[in-house]
Coordinates of C-alpha atoms in Angstrom, one line a residue:
M73 CA -26.8 -5.8 -16.0
S74 CA -26.0 -9.7 -15.9
S75 CA -23.7 -11.3 -17.7
R76 CA -26.8 -13.4 -19.0
T77 CA -29.8 -10.2 -19.7
Q78 CA -30.3 -9.2 -23.0
P79 CA -31.6 -5.7 -23.2
A80 CA -34.8 -4.7 -23.8
P81 CA -36.1 -4.4 -27.5
G82 CA -35.0 -1.8 -29.0
T83 CA -34.3 0.1 -32.1
M84 CA -30.6 0.5 -33.9
K85 CA -29.2 2.4 -37.3
A86 CA -28.5 -0.2 -40.0
I87 CA -27.4 0.3 -43.4
T88 CA -29.9 -2.6 -45.2
Q89 CA -31.9 -4.1 -48.6
H90 CA -34.6 -5.4 -49.5
R91 CA -34.0 -5.6 -53.2
Y92 CA -30.5 -6.9 -55.1
G93 CA -29.0 -4.2 -56.9
G94 CA -26.2 -1.3 -56.9
L95 CA -26.0 1.3 -54.5
D96 CA -29.3 2.2 -55.4
T97 CA -30.8 -0.6 -53.2
L98 CA -29.1 0.2 -49.8
E99 CA -30.7 2.5 -47.4
Y100 CA -29.8 3.9 -43.9
E101 CA -32.6 3.3 -41.9
T102 CA -33.8 2.4 -38.2
V103 CA -34.9 -0.9 -37.8
A104 CA -35.3 -3.5 -34.7
R105 CA -32.2 -4.6 -33.0
P106 CA -31.2 -8.4 -32.9
V107 CA -31.5 -10.4 -30.0
A108 CA -29.2 -13.1 -29.4
A109 CA -29.7 -16.5 -29.5
K110 CA -28.6 -19.4 -27.1
D111 CA -25.7 -19.7 -28.6
E112 CA -24.5 -16.3 -30.0
V113 CA -23.8 -12.9 -28.6
L114 CA -25.5 -9.5 -29.1
I115 CA -22.1 -7.2 -30.1
R116 CA -22.6 -3.1 -29.9
V117 CA -20.3 -2.4 -32.9
Q118 CA -17.9 -0.5 -33.6
G119 CA -16.2 -1.3 -36.9
A120 CA -17.3 -3.7 -39.8
S121 CA -15.4 -3.5 -43.0
I122 CA -16.0 -4.6 -46.9
N123 CA -15.6 -7.3 -48.9
A124 CA -16.0 -8.5 -52.3
A125 CA -18.8 -11.1 -51.1
D126 CA -20.6 -7.3 -50.0
W127 CA -20.6 -6.1 -53.3
L128 CA -21.1 -9.5 -55.1
L129 CA -24.3 -10.3 -52.7
M130 CA -25.9 -7.1 -53.2
Q131 CA -26.4 -7.9 -56.7
G132 CA -27.8 -10.7 -55.9
E133 CA -24.8 -12.0 -57.8
P134 CA -23.9 -15.7 -58.9
F135 CA -27.5 -16.4 -59.2
V136 CA -26.9 -19.8 -57.9
A137 CA -25.7 -18.4 -54.5
R138 CA -29.5 -16.7 -53.8
V139 CA -30.4 -20.3 -53.2
A140 CA -28.9 -19.4 -49.6
F141 CA -29.0 -15.9 -49.6
G142 CA -32.8 -15.6 -51.2
L143 CA -34.0 -16.2 -54.4
R144 CA -36.4 -12.7 -55.5
R145 CA -34.8 -10.7 -52.6
P146 CA -32.5 -11.3 -49.7
K147 CA -33.7 -12.9 -46.8
V148 CA -31.7 -10.7 -44.2
S149 CA -31.6 -7.1 -45.2
T150 CA -29.0 -5.5 -42.7
R151 CA -25.8 -5.5 -44.7
G152 CA -22.3 -6.5 -43.5
R153 CA -20.2 -9.5 -42.5
D154 CA -16.7 -8.8 -40.4
V155 CA -17.5 -7.2 -37.2
A156 CA -15.2 -5.7 -34.3
G157 CA -17.6 -4.5 -31.0
V158 CA -18.5 -4.9 -27.4
I159 CA -20.4 -8.0 -26.3
E160 CA -24.0 -6.5 -25.0
A161 CA -25.7 -9.5 -24.0
V162 CA -24.7 -13.6 -24.4
G163 CA -27.0 -16.2 -24.7
D164 CA -27.5 -19.3 -22.7
N165 CA -25.4 -21.6 -24.0
V166 CA -22.6 -19.0 -24.1
R167 CA -19.7 -19.7 -21.1
R168 CA -16.0 -18.4 -22.9
F169 CA -17.6 -14.7 -23.3
S170 CA -19.2 -12.3 -20.9
V171 CA -20.7 -9.0 -21.2
G172 CA -18.1 -5.9 -21.8
D173 CA -15.6 -8.4 -23.6
E174 CA -14.5 -6.5 -27.0
V175 CA -14.5 -9.7 -29.4
Y176 CA -14.3 -9.7 -33.1
A177 CA -16.0 -12.1 -35.8
E178 CA -17.6 -13.2 -39.0
V179 CA -21.5 -12.8 -39.4
D180 CA -24.0 -14.2 -41.7
A181 CA -25.1 -10.8 -42.4
G182 CA -25.7 -7.8 -40.3
S183 CA -22.2 -5.9 -39.3
F184 CA -23.5 -2.8 -40.8
A185 CA -25.2 -1.8 -37.8
E186 CA -25.0 -0.3 -34.3
Y187 CA -25.8 -3.9 -33.1
T188 CA -25.7 -7.5 -34.5
V189 CA -25.3 -11.0 -33.8
A190 CA -22.2 -13.4 -33.6
Q191 CA -22.5 -17.4 -33.3
A192 CA -19.9 -17.9 -30.2
K193 CA -18.0 -20.4 -31.9
R194 CA -17.6 -17.7 -34.9
L195 CA -16.3 -14.8 -32.4
A196 CA -12.5 -14.1 -30.9
H197 CA -11.1 -12.0 -28.2
K198 CA -10.2 -8.4 -30.2
P199 CA -5.8 -8.3 -30.3
S200 CA -5.6 -5.2 -27.6
R201 CA -2.7 -3.7 -30.0
I202 CA -4.9 -2.3 -32.8
S203 CA -8.9 -0.3 -32.8
F204 CA -11.9 -1.9 -33.5
A205 CA -11.7 -0.7 -37.3
E206 CA -8.6 -2.7 -37.7
A207 CA -10.0 -6.0 -35.9
A208 CA -12.9 -5.1 -38.1
A209 CA -10.6 -5.6 -41.4
V210 CA -9.3 -8.9 -40.0
P211 CA -12.1 -11.8 -40.2
I212 CA -12.6 -12.6 -43.7
A213 CA -9.9 -11.5 -45.6
A214 CA -6.8 -12.8 -42.7
T215 CA -8.8 -15.9 -42.2
T216 CA -9.0 -16.8 -46.1
A217 CA -5.5 -15.7 -46.3
L218 CA -4.3 -17.6 -43.8
Q219 CA -6.5 -20.8 -44.7
G220 CA -5.1 -20.7 -48.1
V221 CA -1.3 -20.2 -46.9
R222 CA -1.1 -22.7 -44.0
D223 CA -4.2 -25.5 -44.7
V224 CA -4.6 -25.7 -48.4
A225 CA -0.9 -24.4 -50.1
K226 CA 0.9 -26.0 -47.0
I227 CA 3.2 -23.2 -47.3
K228 CA 6.5 -24.1 -45.4
P229 CA 10.1 -22.3 -45.5
G230 CA 12.0 -21.5 -48.6
D231 CA 8.8 -22.0 -50.8
T232 CA 8.7 -19.8 -53.6
V233 CA 4.9 -18.2 -53.8
L234 CA 3.5 -15.7 -55.9
I235 CA 0.6 -14.1 -55.1
N236 CA -2.1 -12.1 -58.4
G237 CA -4.0 -10.0 -56.2
A238 CA -1.4 -8.6 -53.8
S239 CA -2.6 -5.3 -52.6
G240 CA -6.6 -6.1 -51.7
G241 CA -7.5 -7.4 -48.9
V242 CA -7.1 -11.3 -48.6
G243 CA -4.3 -10.4 -50.8
S244 CA -1.9 -8.0 -48.2
F245 CA -2.8 -10.4 -45.4
A246 CA -1.4 -13.8 -47.6
V247 CA 1.9 -11.5 -48.7
Q248 CA 2.5 -11.2 -44.6
L249 CA 1.1 -14.4 -43.7
A250 CA 3.7 -16.1 -46.7
K251 CA 6.5 -14.3 -45.1
A252 CA 5.9 -15.6 -41.7
Y253 CA 6.0 -19.4 -42.5
G254 CA 9.2 -18.5 -44.7
A255 CA 8.2 -18.0 -47.7
E256 CA 10.0 -15.7 -50.7
V257 CA 7.5 -13.8 -51.6
T258 CA 6.8 -12.4 -55.4
G259 CA 3.3 -9.8 -55.0
V260 CA 1.7 -8.9 -58.4
C261 CA -0.7 -5.8 -58.2
S262 CA -0.7 -2.0 -60.0
T263 CA 2.2 0.2 -60.3
A264 CA 0.3 2.1 -57.7
N265 CA 0.1 -0.5 -55.2
L266 CA 3.7 -1.6 -55.9
E267 CA 5.9 0.2 -52.9
F268 CA 2.3 -1.2 -50.3
V269 CA 2.9 -4.1 -51.8
R270 CA 6.7 -4.2 -50.9
S271 CA 5.9 -2.5 -47.6
L272 CA 3.9 -5.8 -46.7
G273 CA 7.5 -7.7 -46.6
A274 CA 7.3 -8.7 -50.2
D275 CA 10.4 -10.0 -51.9
H276 CA 9.6 -9.0 -55.1
V277 CA 6.7 -7.1 -56.6
I278 CA 5.2 -7.4 -60.3
D279 CA 3.4 -4.5 -62.1
Y280 CA 0.7 -6.5 -64.0
T281 CA 0.2 -3.3 -65.9
G282 CA 3.9 -4.2 -67.6
E283 CA 4.7 -7.9 -66.8
N284 CA 2.6 -10.8 -67.0
F285 CA 4.1 -13.5 -64.4
T286 CA 2.8 -16.2 -66.3
T287 CA 5.3 -15.6 -69.2
G288 CA 8.4 -15.2 -67.7
E289 CA 11.5 -17.1 -66.4
A290 CA 10.8 -17.8 -62.7
R291 CA 8.7 -20.7 -61.6
Y292 CA 6.9 -21.0 -58.5
D293 CA 6.4 -23.6 -56.0
V294 CA 2.7 -22.1 -55.0
I295 CA 0.5 -19.1 -56.7
F296 CA -1.9 -17.9 -55.2
D297 CA -4.4 -17.0 -57.6
L298 CA -7.0 -13.8 -55.4
V299 CA -8.0 -12.2 -59.0
G300 CA -8.7 -14.9 -61.8
N301 CA -7.2 -13.1 -65.1
R302 CA -5.5 -15.9 -65.9
S303 CA -6.7 -18.9 -67.0
L304 CA -5.7 -22.0 -65.4
A305 CA -3.3 -23.0 -68.5
E306 CA -1.1 -19.9 -68.0
C307 CA -1.3 -20.4 -64.2
R308 CA -0.1 -23.7 -64.7
R309 CA 3.3 -22.6 -66.6
A310 CA 3.8 -20.5 -64.1
L311 CA 4.5 -23.4 -61.8
T312 CA 6.9 -25.8 -60.7
R313 CA 6.4 -29.8 -61.8
R314 CA 4.6 -30.8 -58.4
G315 CA 3.3 -26.6 -57.8
T316 CA 0.6 -25.8 -55.9
L317 CA -2.3 -23.6 -57.5
V318 CA -4.6 -22.2 -54.8
L319 CA -7.5 -20.4 -56.7
A320 CA -10.0 -17.8 -54.4
S321 CA -11.5 -16.4 -57.5
G322 CA -12.7 -16.6 -61.4
N323 CA -14.4 -15.2 -63.6
G324 CA -17.6 -17.6 -65.0
G325 CA -20.3 -15.3 -65.2
R326 CA -23.7 -14.1 -63.0
V327 CA -24.9 -17.7 -62.7
L328 CA -21.8 -19.8 -61.3
G329 CA -19.1 -17.2 -60.7
P330 CA -16.3 -18.4 -59.8
I331 CA -17.7 -22.1 -59.1
R332 CA -17.3 -23.0 -63.3
R333 CA -13.5 -22.2 -62.8
M334 CA -13.2 -23.9 -59.5
L335 CA -14.7 -27.0 -60.9
A336 CA -12.6 -27.1 -64.0
A337 CA -9.9 -27.2 -61.9
M338 CA -10.9 -30.6 -59.6
L339 CA -11.4 -32.2 -63.1
V340 CA -7.7 -31.0 -64.6
R341 CA -5.3 -31.6 -61.2
M342 CA -6.8 -35.2 -61.8
F343 CA -4.5 -35.7 -65.1
V344 CA -1.2 -33.5 -64.2
T345 CA 1.2 -33.4 -60.7
Q346 CA 0.0 -30.0 -59.9
N347 CA -2.0 -29.7 -57.3
L348 CA -5.1 -27.0 -58.5
R349 CA -7.0 -26.3 -55.1
P350 CA -9.6 -24.7 -55.0
L351 CA -10.1 -22.2 -51.5
A352 CA -13.1 -22.1 -49.8
A353 CA -12.4 -20.5 -46.4
V354 CA -14.5 -21.2 -43.2
A355 CA -15.6 -18.9 -40.7
S356 CA -13.5 -20.0 -37.2
G357 CA -13.2 -18.3 -34.0
A358 CA -10.3 -20.5 -33.5
D359 CA -8.0 -19.3 -36.5
L360 CA -9.1 -15.7 -34.9
E361 CA -7.5 -16.3 -31.6
V362 CA -4.4 -17.2 -34.4
L363 CA -4.8 -14.8 -35.7
R364 CA -5.3 -12.8 -32.0
E365 CA -2.2 -13.7 -31.8
L366 CA 0.0 -13.4 -34.6
I367 CA -1.2 -9.7 -34.3
E368 CA 0.1 -9.1 -30.3
A369 CA 3.1 -9.8 -31.7
G370 CA 3.5 -7.7 -34.8
T371 CA 4.2 -10.3 -37.0
I372 CA 1.2 -9.4 -39.1
T373 CA -1.2 -5.5 -39.3
P374 CA -4.4 -4.8 -40.8
P375 CA -3.4 -3.2 -43.8
V376 CA -6.3 -0.2 -43.4
D377 CA -7.1 2.7 -46.7
L378 CA -9.9 4.2 -45.5
S379 CA -12.6 4.6 -42.6
Y380 CA -15.9 5.4 -43.2
P381 CA -19.3 6.2 -41.0
L382 CA -21.7 4.4 -41.0
A383 CA -23.9 6.7 -42.6
E384 CA -21.3 6.7 -45.5
T385 CA -21.5 3.1 -46.1
P386 CA -22.6 3.3 -50.1
E387 CA -20.0 5.2 -50.6
A388 CA -16.8 3.3 -48.9
I389 CA -18.4 0.3 -51.4
R390 CA -18.5 2.8 -54.5
Y391 CA -15.2 3.7 -53.7
F392 CA -13.7 -0.6 -52.6
V393 CA -15.3 -1.3 -56.5
E394 CA -14.4 1.5 -58.2
E395 CA -10.5 2.5 -56.8
H396 CA -9.2 -0.7 -55.9
A397 CA -8.2 0.4 -52.3
R398 CA -5.0 -0.6 -50.7
G399 CA -5.7 -3.4 -47.7
K400 CA -9.3 -3.1 -46.4
I401 CA -12.2 -0.1 -46.2
T402 CA -13.9 -0.1 -43.3
I403 CA -16.5 1.3 -41.1
T404 CA -16.5 3.1 -38.3
V405 CA -19.6 2.9 -35.8
T406 CA -19.3 5.5 -33.4
N407 CA -21.6 9.1 -32.6
Q408 CA -18.6 11.2 -32.8
N409 CA -16.9 10.1 -36.4
N410 CA -18.3 12.0 -39.4
T411 CA -15.9 11.7 -42.0
K412 CA -13.7 9.3 -43.6
E413 CA -10.1 8.9 -42.1
Q414 CA -7.0 8.2 -44.2
H415 CA -4.5 5.6 -42.9
Q416 CA -1.0 6.1 -43.5

């Protein structure tokens, strides 16, 4: 097949959703295979992964997000945003990638399927030393962590950094990246995940079931809040006088979600010496190339808890929501993989 030839129109299996709601709104069905536009590539999906945004958007929350994703029902029926796979076709304007390239990316929607399309500017070559499932764990979580550590917090060697939510998808990458940038890292997590967070490289761990990090004596140069379970005032108490609070979550209700907390932080920072910074990560092929180099060097490793076959995606999302996975939950899209895998 020519590198610029589109395959004949066909069908594929996919996880779809035609109305907002819970797991019962997801279907495993046959749908039309997508076609790459001029600036896109068509990817034969090998792996995908679950993110908190998948669960929220399934429910149509926060409501303000429906302006972009569909007021009464999802505009795009196929779920999923993280993808790793092999390029099946490229659009006419794409020059950096060719058919057969192994790649990974963040897509707007549609990775819980046998095929999906991705914008070339969001694409990067897959790290060769890891599997497709591990690569699929990277795009959203690791890009968010990288932009938070490097661009928002501007972490430098010797900084003391606390990561609230250190055992989750973004948090597990943030621990590794903060260490790579030379910080002294404290991870906050549950009792069951203390050893896991230590294994990621954290210098100290705090069990939130028995200790409130905002009431201790320690003060941190950076707090990376991925949970939003402490008020701005509480978090500020645990910061140094000119410390930085990076906000990537919050409990603002069904209408605004974390936006309300982000807006409050932007208002408060006008009157204090501390730097309160919302984090709005942006999909970036360039950042995925940075992460590829870090993974190839062994500096960071995608932490995968469980992998599920495509047809069992609803169960994968249930596990993600109810069991609070260590690291990432991935979806393996192959004909041979019919059972979930435990990653040690």
